[in-house]
Amino acid sequence: MATLISCGPGFFAKTLGLLSSRSLARCTCVCPAVRGVSFSTSSGGPPKRPLTGYLRYAVQQRPAVAKQYPDVRIVEITKKIAQEWRLLSPEQKKPYQEAALAAREVYKEEMTKFKEQLSPAQAAALKEEKRQKVARRRAIRKKRELTMLGKPKRPRSAFNIFMSEHFQEATGESMQAKMKNLLEDWSKLHTSQKEVYMQLAEDDKIRYKNEMKSWEEHMVEVGREDLIRNRKKKTKPKKLVKAKGNKTKIKVVSESEGTEMPASSPGTGKSASRAKKAEE
């Protein structure tokens, strides 16, 4: 349960906004089609994932807390519910947790029946969709961990700096429209005007480099070498193996005739000297 609570109020605010008291037994879990594969079977779509013990408590308490604090945002309401959940005793949490376990067993049975009706292509697509979900969750957890550890923010590009300065005054009703208009404005800027933002981007790169160096040194001190970029692996020096029988071509010039005689080894050098003495 601690893991669920640590996910942050934004997640539960979004979740509680979508759920109602009628969905206490289950929450909707729709498996989207992967690569054009549909999951429709004779029994309908996949079974709905059950609520956890905490979410059951949150859905139950949300109307009362919202009524008690009508002017409070949903995020703050979620924080209050999470705080109340932490203060509950194990006996008070037990009914919600037992109901969650029972619903989980039913979900497993229904999921097994659902998978038995899938074709090989559907089963493979479902497996791939699950793998992608796990990868996204790991990436989110990794990003959250790095933020908590104070990892410096990546440097901004020249256009990003330009966009952040002019976003409020940009024309357009939606964010996409504003970004499109800002991109057009950026393309119309003179080179001299762009150089200002390009210099700011270069300064930001230096800032990032210095901050990352200090941060990585701190990570080494606290024993988190796994977060260091491009760790240098110790490589064994390569041994130079001399190939036997390699003959180097040596040119011996005869003084008398002025011709060149190839000598490929010390042994052939001796024969060349003997031939020279015979000539003399």
mmCIF file of N, CA and C in Angstrom, residues 46 98 200:
data_model
loop_
_atom_site.group_PDB
_atom_site.id
_atom_site.type_symbol
_atom_site.label_atom_id
_atom_site.label_comp_id
_atom_site.label_asym_id
_atom_site.label_seq_id
_atom_site.Cartn_x
_atom_site.Cartn_y
_atom_site.Cartn_z
ATOM 1 N N PRO A 46 -11.530 -7.701 -22.519
ATOM 2 C CA PRO A 46 -10.812 -8.274 -21.380
ATOM 3 C C PRO A 46 -11.482 -7.911 -20.065
ATOM 4 N N GLU A 98 -9.288 -7.071 2.236
ATOM 5 C CA GLU A 98 -9.879 -8.389 1.971
ATOM 6 C C GLU A 98 -10.780 -8.352 0.735
ATOM 7 N N LEU A 200 22.716 31.429 -25.479
ATOM 8 C CA LEU A 200 22.096 31.024 -24.215
ATOM 9 C C LEU A 200 22.044 29.502 -24.088
#
